[in-house]
Amino acid sequence: MAAQVEIDDQESFTNSDHGEIIDDSFSDNADSRLAGNFTGDSTVLLREDNHEYDVIKNCFLSGMGPFAGETTVVAVRKNSTERVTTKAKFAASVVFTEAMKRKNGGNANVRYGWYSGSKEEIDDIISYGFSSREIEKFENDNGSHGVGIHLIHHKCSLAAAIVEEDDEEGLKHLLLCRLILGKPEQISSGSNQSYPSSVQYDSGVDNLENPRKYVIWSCNMNSYILPSHVVSFRSPRLRGLTRDGGVLGRARSPCVSLSLLMSILPNSLDPPRLNVILTAYDDFRKRKLKREQLVRKMREVVGDELLLDIIKNQRDKD
């Protein structure tokens, strides 16, 4: 049976019998040349007339919300299966998927998620796997949901896209990964949890009913995560909206001021969420909260998509 090529809420790209990622029938449409200065033989470039290219591109753009129309996909690459070690990783993923099915009554709960990183970081991850360096990115982040590898739901690529700065070519890069979630548990924001709370759980999420963030613990990061595709893109309107400062980040281009944002939010939020934001803003003005803590709270309560939409609309008016 041919591998499934739609990205859905179950085993995306995945043959339910064998756990394969995009079957070999697509390999003739992959260019063996490396592109975008990704080094080594870790990835192969997909041609634009390739159906697999369209699936990944459409998945990415559909999650970019109001920025989709201003975002250009420059290249889509896939994890190369030419190397013996990569073939072994694919085979191991099949084994772990089957083991998770047996553990959880036939459901491995396979999902896809975006990981945001620099070109060099993503290249290393595909070549060698995740490491303590990636874990350390979240150890001191009060907004993280536990200490592990954090990935974003495949339908929420915008939330992943704003994290990293552009590279020297003005590009951002996202890594799409196949995840074995098993039975997840909800992890609160700011938690220092670094492994399952009991043997019945296998991973973490920010919300059990409507998860946007997935957390794979370090003990399982190279067993339950399989890098699949790299999307390289250019989105000028995202510049300055990274998470290091500003409204969503310290801007290299103008952002909406906090005071202006606070005057707009009452028209966009329900009373419970607005009260949380007003309390946090009051604590910030009384110097009980640092600016970055207030920004994290805004992102958590309001959501990145709404914040970015407000910023975009305000810039359009200016």
mmCIF file of C-alpha atoms in Angstrom:
data_model
loop_
_atom_site.group_PDB
_atom_site.id
_atom_site.type_symbol
_atom_site.label_atom_id
_atom_site.label_comp_id
_atom_site.label_asym_id
_atom_site.label_seq_id
_atom_site.Cartn_x
_atom_site.Cartn_y
_atom_site.Cartn_z
ATOM 1 C CA MET A 1 0.000 0.000 0.000
ATOM 2 C CA ALA A 2 1.435 3.409 -0.950
ATOM 3 C CA ALA A 3 2.374 5.763 1.816
ATOM 4 C CA GLN A 4 -0.176 8.414 2.723
ATOM 5 C CA VAL A 5 0.788 11.925 1.603
ATOM 6 C CA GLU A 6 -1.775 14.121 3.346
ATOM 7 C CA ILE A 7 -0.954 15.898 6.551
ATOM 8 C CA ASP A 8 -3.795 15.121 8.896
ATOM 9 C CA ASP A 9 -4.386 14.628 12.585
ATOM 10 C CA GLN A 10 -3.208 11.043 12.657
ATOM 11 C CA GLU A 11 -0.262 9.305 11.026
ATOM 12 C CA SER A 12 0.713 11.991 8.559
ATOM 13 C CA PHE A 13 2.704 10.821 5.532
ATOM 14 C CA THR A 14 2.620 7.473 7.260
ATOM 15 C CA ASN A 15 1.812 4.023 6.000
ATOM 16 C CA SER A 16 -0.272 2.629 8.842
ATOM 17 C CA ASP A 17 1.260 -0.820 8.284
ATOM 18 C CA HIS A 18 4.938 0.100 8.079
ATOM 19 C CA GLY A 19 5.361 3.616 9.508
ATOM 20 C CA GLU A 20 7.098 4.828 6.329
ATOM 21 C CA ILE A 21 7.618 8.523 5.641
ATOM 22 C CA ILE A 22 6.757 9.371 1.993
ATOM 23 C CA ASP A 23 7.314 6.188 0.084
ATOM 24 C CA ASP A 24 10.059 5.579 -2.447
ATOM 25 C CA SER A 25 7.830 6.356 -5.432
ATOM 26 C CA PHE A 26 8.616 10.045 -4.868
ATOM 27 C CA SER A 27 12.391 9.650 -4.876
ATOM 28 C CA ASP A 28 12.699 10.142 -8.646
ATOM 29 C CA ASN A 29 11.447 13.707 -8.231
ATOM 30 C CA ALA A 30 14.034 14.646 -5.632
ATOM 31 C CA ASP A 31 17.133 16.479 -6.767
ATOM 32 C CA SER A 32 20.283 14.935 -5.371
ATOM 33 C CA ARG A 33 21.947 18.378 -5.306
ATOM 34 C CA LEU A 34 22.114 20.151 -1.995
ATOM 35 C CA ALA A 35 20.607 23.638 -1.863
ATOM 36 C CA GLY A 36 20.526 26.624 0.440
ATOM 37 C CA ASN A 37 24.048 25.878 1.702
ATOM 38 C CA PHE A 38 22.923 22.956 3.852
ATOM 39 C CA THR A 39 26.108 20.963 4.225
ATOM 40 C CA GLY A 40 26.964 17.296 3.888
ATOM 41 C CA ASP A 41 24.544 14.740 2.479
ATOM 42 C CA SER A 42 21.830 15.203 5.100
ATOM 43 C CA THR A 43 19.071 16.492 2.804
ATOM 44 C CA VAL A 44 17.990 16.440 -0.826
ATOM 45 C CA LEU A 45 16.180 19.249 -2.592
ATOM 46 C CA LEU A 46 12.622 18.593 -3.757
ATOM 47 C CA ARG A 47 11.628 19.937 -7.140
ATOM 48 C CA GLU A 48 8.739 22.365 -7.322
ATOM 49 C CA ASP A 49 6.800 20.056 -9.654
ATOM 50 C CA ASN A 50 6.912 17.319 -7.018
ATOM 51 C CA HIS A 51 3.635 16.448 -5.255
ATOM 52 C CA GLU A 52 5.550 15.966 -2.012
ATOM 53 C CA TYR A 53 6.897 19.516 -2.372
ATOM 54 C CA ASP A 54 3.329 20.833 -2.718
ATOM 55 C CA VAL A 55 2.128 18.927 0.353
ATOM 56 C CA ILE A 56 4.866 20.320 2.596
ATOM 57 C CA LYS A 57 4.637 23.845 1.180
ATOM 58 C CA ASN A 58 0.856 23.968 1.580
ATOM 59 C CA CYS A 59 1.080 22.586 5.117
ATOM 60 C CA PHE A 60 3.568 25.309 6.041
ATOM 61 C CA LEU A 61 1.704 28.212 4.410
ATOM 62 C CA SER A 62 -1.680 27.134 5.772
ATOM 63 C CA GLY A 63 -0.323 27.666 9.284
ATOM 64 C CA MET A 64 1.157 31.112 8.590
ATOM 65 C CA GLY A 65 -2.163 32.901 9.085
ATOM 66 C CA PRO A 66 -2.185 36.571 7.994
ATOM 67 C CA PHE A 67 1.469 36.326 6.888
ATOM 68 C CA ALA A 68 0.942 33.528 4.357
ATOM 69 C CA GLY A 69 0.433 35.872 1.406
ATOM 70 C CA GLU A 70 3.675 37.707 2.166
ATOM 71 C CA THR A 71 5.759 34.572 2.705
ATOM 72 C CA THR A 72 7.825 32.970 -0.056
ATOM 73 C CA VAL A 73 8.943 29.353 0.206
ATOM 74 C CA VAL A 74 12.460 29.278 -1.235
ATOM 75 C CA ALA A 75 13.180 25.562 -0.889
ATOM 76 C CA VAL A 76 11.824 22.330 0.554
ATOM 77 C CA ARG A 77 14.267 19.571 1.397
ATOM 78 C CA LYS A 78 13.714 16.064 2.650
ATOM 79 C CA ASN A 79 15.777 13.934 4.971
ATOM 80 C CA SER A 80 18.002 11.879 2.714
ATOM 81 C CA THR A 81 17.739 8.097 2.957
ATOM 82 C CA GLU A 82 20.971 7.520 1.075
ATOM 83 C CA ARG A 83 23.055 7.182 4.231
ATOM 84 C CA VAL A 84 23.127 3.915 6.160
ATOM 85 C CA THR A 85 22.673 5.727 9.484
ATOM 86 C CA THR A 86 19.560 7.525 8.268
ATOM 87 C CA LYS A 87 18.057 4.264 7.053
ATOM 88 C CA ALA A 88 18.709 2.851 10.517
ATOM 89 C CA LYS A 89 16.919 5.821 12.120
ATOM 90 C CA PHE A 90 13.893 5.287 9.890
ATOM 91 C CA ALA A 91 13.850 1.590 10.765
ATOM 92 C CA ALA A 92 14.176 2.395 14.475
ATOM 93 C CA SER A 93 11.234 4.796 14.235
ATOM 94 C CA VAL A 94 9.117 1.948 12.880
ATOM 95 C CA VAL A 95 10.130 -0.239 15.826
ATOM 96 C CA PHE A 96 9.335 2.478 18.385
ATOM 97 C CA THR A 97 5.992 3.182 16.699
ATOM 98 C CA GLU A 98 5.002 -0.462 16.942
ATOM 99 C CA ALA A 99 6.166 -0.617 20.566
ATOM 100 C CA MET A 100 4.077 2.446 21.407
ATOM 101 C CA LYS A 101 1.053 0.852 19.762
ATOM 102 C CA ARG A 102 1.426 -2.213 21.962
ATOM 103 C CA LYS A 103 1.857 -0.045 25.069
ATOM 104 C CA ASN A 104 -1.208 2.101 24.377
ATOM 105 C CA GLY A 105 -3.794 -0.281 23.016
ATOM 106 C CA GLY A 106 -2.949 0.048 19.340
ATOM 107 C CA ASN A 107 -2.539 3.844 19.120
ATOM 108 C CA ALA A 108 0.985 5.268 18.842
ATOM 109 C CA ASN A 109 -0.490 8.774 18.484
ATOM 110 C CA VAL A 110 1.836 9.848 15.666
ATOM 111 C CA ARG A 111 1.797 13.577 14.893
ATOM 112 C CA TYR A 112 3.875 16.099 12.979
ATOM 113 C CA GLY A 113 5.432 19.212 14.476
ATOM 114 C CA TRP A 114 7.702 22.108 13.514
ATOM 115 C CA TYR A 115 11.053 22.719 15.169
ATOM 116 C CA SER A 116 12.565 26.183 14.777
ATOM 117 C CA GLY A 117 16.321 26.570 14.574
ATOM 118 C CA SER A 118 19.182 28.128 12.676
ATOM 119 C CA LYS A 119 20.410 26.584 9.440
ATOM 120 C CA GLU A 120 23.445 25.164 11.212
ATOM 121 C CA GLU A 121 21.405 23.791 14.112
ATOM 122 C CA ILE A 122 18.910 22.060 11.821
ATOM 123 C CA ASP A 123 21.720 20.629 9.710
ATOM 124 C CA ASP A 124 23.338 19.164 12.844
ATOM 125 C CA ILE A 125 20.025 17.733 14.051
ATOM 126 C CA ILE A 126 19.381 15.953 10.769
ATOM 127 C CA SER A 127 22.964 14.662 10.616
ATOM 128 C CA TYR A 128 23.503 13.663 14.250
ATOM 129 C CA GLY A 129 20.205 13.937 16.116
ATOM 130 C CA PHE A 130 18.998 16.183 18.937
ATOM 131 C CA SER A 131 21.431 16.956 21.750
ATOM 132 C CA SER A 132 21.700 18.722 25.111
ATOM 133 C CA ARG A 133 22.232 21.981 23.220
ATOM 134 C CA GLU A 134 18.621 21.915 22.046
ATOM 135 C CA ILE A 135 17.407 21.019 25.555
ATOM 136 C CA GLU A 136 19.284 23.984 27.037
ATOM 137 C CA LYS A 137 17.262 26.385 24.866
ATOM 138 C CA PHE A 138 14.261 25.743 27.114
ATOM 139 C CA GLU A 139 15.837 25.219 30.546
ATOM 140 C CA ASN A 140 15.659 28.888 31.556
ATOM 141 C CA ASP A 141 12.548 29.805 29.568
ATOM 142 C CA ASN A 142 9.716 30.618 31.966
ATOM 143 C CA GLY A 143 7.251 30.240 29.115
ATOM 144 C CA SER A 144 8.270 26.709 28.184
ATOM 145 C CA HIS A 145 6.161 23.674 29.035
ATOM 146 C CA GLY A 146 8.792 21.544 30.722
ATOM 147 C CA VAL A 147 12.431 20.908 29.864
ATOM 148 C CA GLY A 148 12.606 18.910 26.659
ATOM 149 C CA ILE A 149 12.440 19.297 22.896
ATOM 150 C CA HIS A 150 9.563 21.663 22.061
ATOM 151 C CA LEU A 151 7.780 21.407 18.719
ATOM 152 C CA ILE A 152 4.780 23.259 17.323
ATOM 153 C CA HIS A 153 1.646 21.621 15.881
ATOM 154 C CA HIS A 154 1.998 21.305 12.095
ATOM 155 C CA LYS A 155 -1.009 23.605 11.586
ATOM 156 C CA CYS A 156 0.612 26.398 13.635
ATOM 157 C CA SER A 157 3.788 27.097 11.653
ATOM 158 C CA LEU A 158 3.506 30.842 12.363
ATOM 159 C CA ALA A 159 4.229 30.240 16.053
ATOM 160 C CA ALA A 160 7.438 28.441 15.079
ATOM 161 C CA ALA A 161 8.397 30.925 12.359
ATOM 162 C CA ILE A 162 8.653 33.935 14.687
ATOM 163 C CA VAL A 163 11.179 32.312 17.011
ATOM 164 C CA GLU A 164 14.389 32.539 14.987
ATOM 165 C CA GLU A 165 16.136 35.498 13.368
ATOM 166 C CA ASP A 166 16.829 35.541 9.618
ATOM 167 C CA ASP A 167 20.138 34.053 8.494
ATOM 168 C CA GLU A 168 22.738 35.911 6.434
ATOM 169 C CA GLU A 169 20.677 35.301 3.283
ATOM 170 C CA GLY A 170 17.506 36.715 4.832
ATOM 171 C CA LEU A 171 15.977 33.249 5.208
ATOM 172 C CA LYS A 172 14.348 31.387 8.079
ATOM 173 C CA HIS A 173 14.293 27.597 8.371
ATOM 174 C CA LEU A 174 11.815 25.211 9.992
ATOM 175 C CA LEU A 175 12.281 21.480 10.492
ATOM 176 C CA LEU A 176 9.182 19.302 10.165
ATOM 177 C CA CYS A 177 9.431 16.199 12.331
ATOM 178 C CA ARG A 178 7.449 13.005 12.761
ATOM 179 C CA LEU A 179 6.599 12.565 16.452
ATOM 180 C CA ILE A 180 5.562 9.543 18.465
ATOM 181 C CA LEU A 181 3.507 11.095 21.267
ATOM 182 C CA GLY A 182 1.949 8.002 22.787
ATOM 183 C CA LYS A 183 -0.101 9.132 25.782
ATOM 184 C CA PRO A 184 0.654 12.805 26.508
ATOM 185 C CA GLU A 185 0.171 14.671 29.770
ATOM 186 C CA GLN A 186 -0.537 18.368 30.124
ATOM 187 C CA ILE A 187 2.479 20.409 31.245
ATOM 188 C CA SER A 188 1.925 23.874 32.669
ATOM 189 C CA SER A 189 3.812 26.908 31.378
ATOM 190 C CA GLY A 190 7.025 27.497 33.317
ATOM 191 C CA SER A 191 7.258 23.903 34.519
ATOM 192 C CA ASN A 192 10.713 22.419 35.170
ATOM 193 C CA GLN A 193 9.500 18.874 34.560
ATOM 194 C CA SER A 194 12.030 16.944 32.464
ATOM 195 C CA TYR A 195 10.591 13.422 32.231
ATOM 196 C CA PRO A 196 7.169 11.713 32.411
ATOM 197 C CA SER A 197 5.399 12.034 35.746
ATOM 198 C CA SER A 198 4.540 8.323 35.620
ATOM 199 C CA VAL A 199 5.042 5.302 33.375
ATOM 200 C CA GLN A 200 1.591 5.759 31.837
ATOM 201 C CA TYR A 201 2.679 8.966 30.080
ATOM 202 C CA ASP A 202 5.048 9.271 27.129
ATOM 203 C CA SER A 203 5.210 12.978 26.204
ATOM 204 C CA GLY A 204 3.906 16.425 27.125
ATOM 205 C CA VAL A 205 1.514 18.972 25.595
ATOM 206 C CA ASP A 206 0.409 22.469 26.517
ATOM 207 C CA ASN A 207 -3.274 21.519 26.280
ATOM 208 C CA LEU A 208 -4.829 18.070 26.140
ATOM 209 C CA GLU A 209 -7.955 19.125 24.255
ATOM 210 C CA ASN A 210 -6.336 21.439 21.713
ATOM 211 C CA PRO A 211 -2.544 21.027 21.796
ATOM 212 C CA ARG A 212 -0.360 23.561 20.006
ATOM 213 C CA LYS A 213 2.939 22.617 21.602
ATOM 214 C CA TYR A 214 4.448 19.161 21.918
ATOM 215 C CA VAL A 215 7.221 18.248 24.365
ATOM 216 C CA ILE A 216 9.423 15.204 23.860
ATOM 217 C CA TRP A 217 11.571 14.440 26.892
ATOM 218 C CA SER A 218 15.336 14.200 26.478
ATOM 219 C CA CYS A 219 15.351 10.487 27.319
ATOM 220 C CA ASN A 220 13.260 9.846 24.193
ATOM 221 C CA MET A 221 14.240 12.716 21.900
ATOM 222 C CA ASN A 222 16.093 10.633 19.309
ATOM 223 C CA SER A 223 13.676 7.716 19.573
ATOM 224 C CA TYR A 224 10.352 9.565 19.297
ATOM 225 C CA ILE A 225 11.417 12.358 16.903
ATOM 226 C CA LEU A 226 12.316 11.700 13.267
ATOM 227 C CA PRO A 227 13.333 14.729 11.142
ATOM 228 C CA SER A 228 11.347 14.720 7.928
ATOM 229 C CA HIS A 229 11.565 17.938 5.867
ATOM 230 C CA VAL A 230 13.198 21.374 6.004
ATOM 231 C CA VAL A 231 11.329 24.451 4.746
ATOM 232 C CA SER A 232 13.429 27.514 3.942
ATOM 233 C CA PHE A 233 11.434 30.688 3.463
ATOM 234 C CA ARG A 234 11.510 34.454 3.345
ATOM 235 C CA SER A 235 8.891 36.543 5.154
ATOM 236 C CA PRO A 236 9.921 40.223 5.412
ATOM 237 C CA ARG A 237 6.967 41.232 7.598
ATOM 238 C CA LEU A 238 8.100 38.801 10.284
ATOM 239 C CA ARG A 239 11.391 40.601 10.771
ATOM 240 C CA GLY A 240 11.619 42.034 14.252
ATOM 241 C CA LEU A 241 8.839 39.847 15.596
ATOM 242 C CA THR A 242 11.110 37.301 17.278
ATOM 243 C CA ARG A 243 10.665 36.341 20.910
ATOM 244 C CA ASP A 244 13.644 38.191 22.412
ATOM 245 C CA GLY A 245 11.902 41.535 23.040
ATOM 246 C CA GLY A 246 9.469 44.083 21.608
ATOM 247 C CA VAL A 247 5.859 42.963 21.550
ATOM 248 C CA LEU A 248 6.900 39.521 20.342
ATOM 249 C CA GLY A 249 10.581 40.233 20.072
ATOM 250 C CA ARG A 250 13.192 42.938 19.994
ATOM 251 C CA ALA A 251 12.472 44.486 16.663
ATOM 252 C CA ARG A 252 14.838 45.440 13.931
ATOM 253 C CA SER A 253 11.735 47.091 12.460
ATOM 254 C CA PRO A 254 9.089 49.047 14.397
ATOM 255 C CA CYS A 255 6.701 47.142 16.677
ATOM 256 C CA VAL A 256 3.523 48.217 18.381
ATOM 257 C CA SER A 257 4.213 49.786 21.761
ATOM 258 C CA LEU A 258 2.881 48.084 24.868
ATOM 259 C CA SER A 259 0.671 51.054 25.729
ATOM 260 C CA LEU A 260 -0.906 51.042 22.266
ATOM 261 C CA LEU A 261 -1.368 47.286 22.405
ATOM 262 C CA MET A 262 -3.117 47.583 25.770
ATOM 263 C CA SER A 263 -5.557 50.083 24.254
ATOM 264 C CA ILE A 264 -6.388 47.645 21.418
ATOM 265 C CA LEU A 265 -6.676 44.375 23.345
ATOM 266 C CA PRO A 266 -9.986 45.192 25.149
ATOM 267 C CA ASN A 267 -11.689 45.037 21.737
ATOM 268 C CA SER A 268 -10.226 41.609 20.970
ATOM 269 C CA LEU A 269 -10.361 39.616 24.218
ATOM 270 C CA ASP A 270 -13.102 38.098 26.337
ATOM 271 C CA PRO A 271 -13.345 39.402 29.943
ATOM 272 C CA PRO A 272 -11.480 36.515 31.668
ATOM 273 C CA ARG A 273 -8.439 36.759 29.392
ATOM 274 C CA LEU A 274 -8.500 40.554 29.463
ATOM 275 C CA ASN A 275 -8.437 40.536 33.272
ATOM 276 C CA VAL A 276 -5.347 38.312 33.238
ATOM 277 C CA ILE A 277 -3.569 40.683 30.849
ATOM 278 C CA LEU A 278 -4.605 43.818 32.765
ATOM 279 C CA THR A 279 -3.350 42.300 36.028
ATOM 280 C CA ALA A 280 -0.045 41.366 34.433
ATOM 281 C CA TYR A 281 0.331 44.828 32.894
ATOM 282 C CA ASP A 282 -0.394 46.450 36.247
ATOM 283 C CA ASP A 283 2.312 44.266 37.841
ATOM 284 C CA PHE A 284 4.691 45.318 35.072
ATOM 285 C CA ARG A 285 4.032 49.013 35.727
ATOM 286 C CA LYS A 286 4.643 48.416 39.447
ATOM 287 C CA ARG A 287 7.945 46.699 38.523
ATOM 288 C CA LYS A 288 6.739 43.354 39.853
ATOM 289 C CA LEU A 289 7.122 41.806 36.398
ATOM 290 C CA LYS A 290 9.959 42.178 33.927
ATOM 291 C CA ARG A 291 9.151 43.139 30.354
ATOM 292 C CA GLU A 292 10.011 39.695 28.999
ATOM 293 C CA GLN A 293 7.704 38.105 31.591
ATOM 294 C CA LEU A 294 4.849 40.345 30.495
ATOM 295 C CA VAL A 295 5.502 39.487 26.842
ATOM 296 C CA ARG A 296 5.441 35.757 27.641
ATOM 297 C CA LYS A 297 2.158 36.188 29.493
ATOM 298 C CA MET A 298 0.658 38.078 26.545
ATOM 299 C CA ARG A 299 1.746 35.377 24.117
ATOM 300 C CA GLU A 300 0.369 32.670 26.385
ATOM 301 C CA VAL A 301 -3.021 34.318 27.002
ATOM 302 C CA VAL A 302 -3.641 36.211 23.745
ATOM 303 C CA GLY A 303 -1.878 33.876 21.315
ATOM 304 C CA ASP A 304 0.736 34.668 18.707
ATOM 305 C CA GLU A 305 -1.673 34.729 15.767
ATOM 306 C CA LEU A 306 -3.906 37.414 17.272
ATOM 307 C CA LEU A 307 -0.937 39.495 18.435
ATOM 308 C CA LEU A 308 0.655 39.345 14.998
ATOM 309 C CA ASP A 309 -2.655 40.218 13.365
ATOM 310 C CA ILE A 310 -2.972 43.293 15.600
ATOM 311 C CA ILE A 311 0.593 44.355 14.798
ATOM 312 C CA LYS A 312 0.074 43.843 11.070
ATOM 313 C CA ASN A 313 -3.154 45.850 11.076
ATOM 314 C CA GLN A 314 -1.539 48.680 13.029
ATOM 315 C CA ARG A 315 1.425 48.806 10.664
ATOM 316 C CA ASP A 316 -0.946 48.926 7.697
ATOM 317 C CA LYS A 317 -2.657 51.955 9.267
ATOM 318 C CA ASP A 318 0.703 53.642 9.823
#
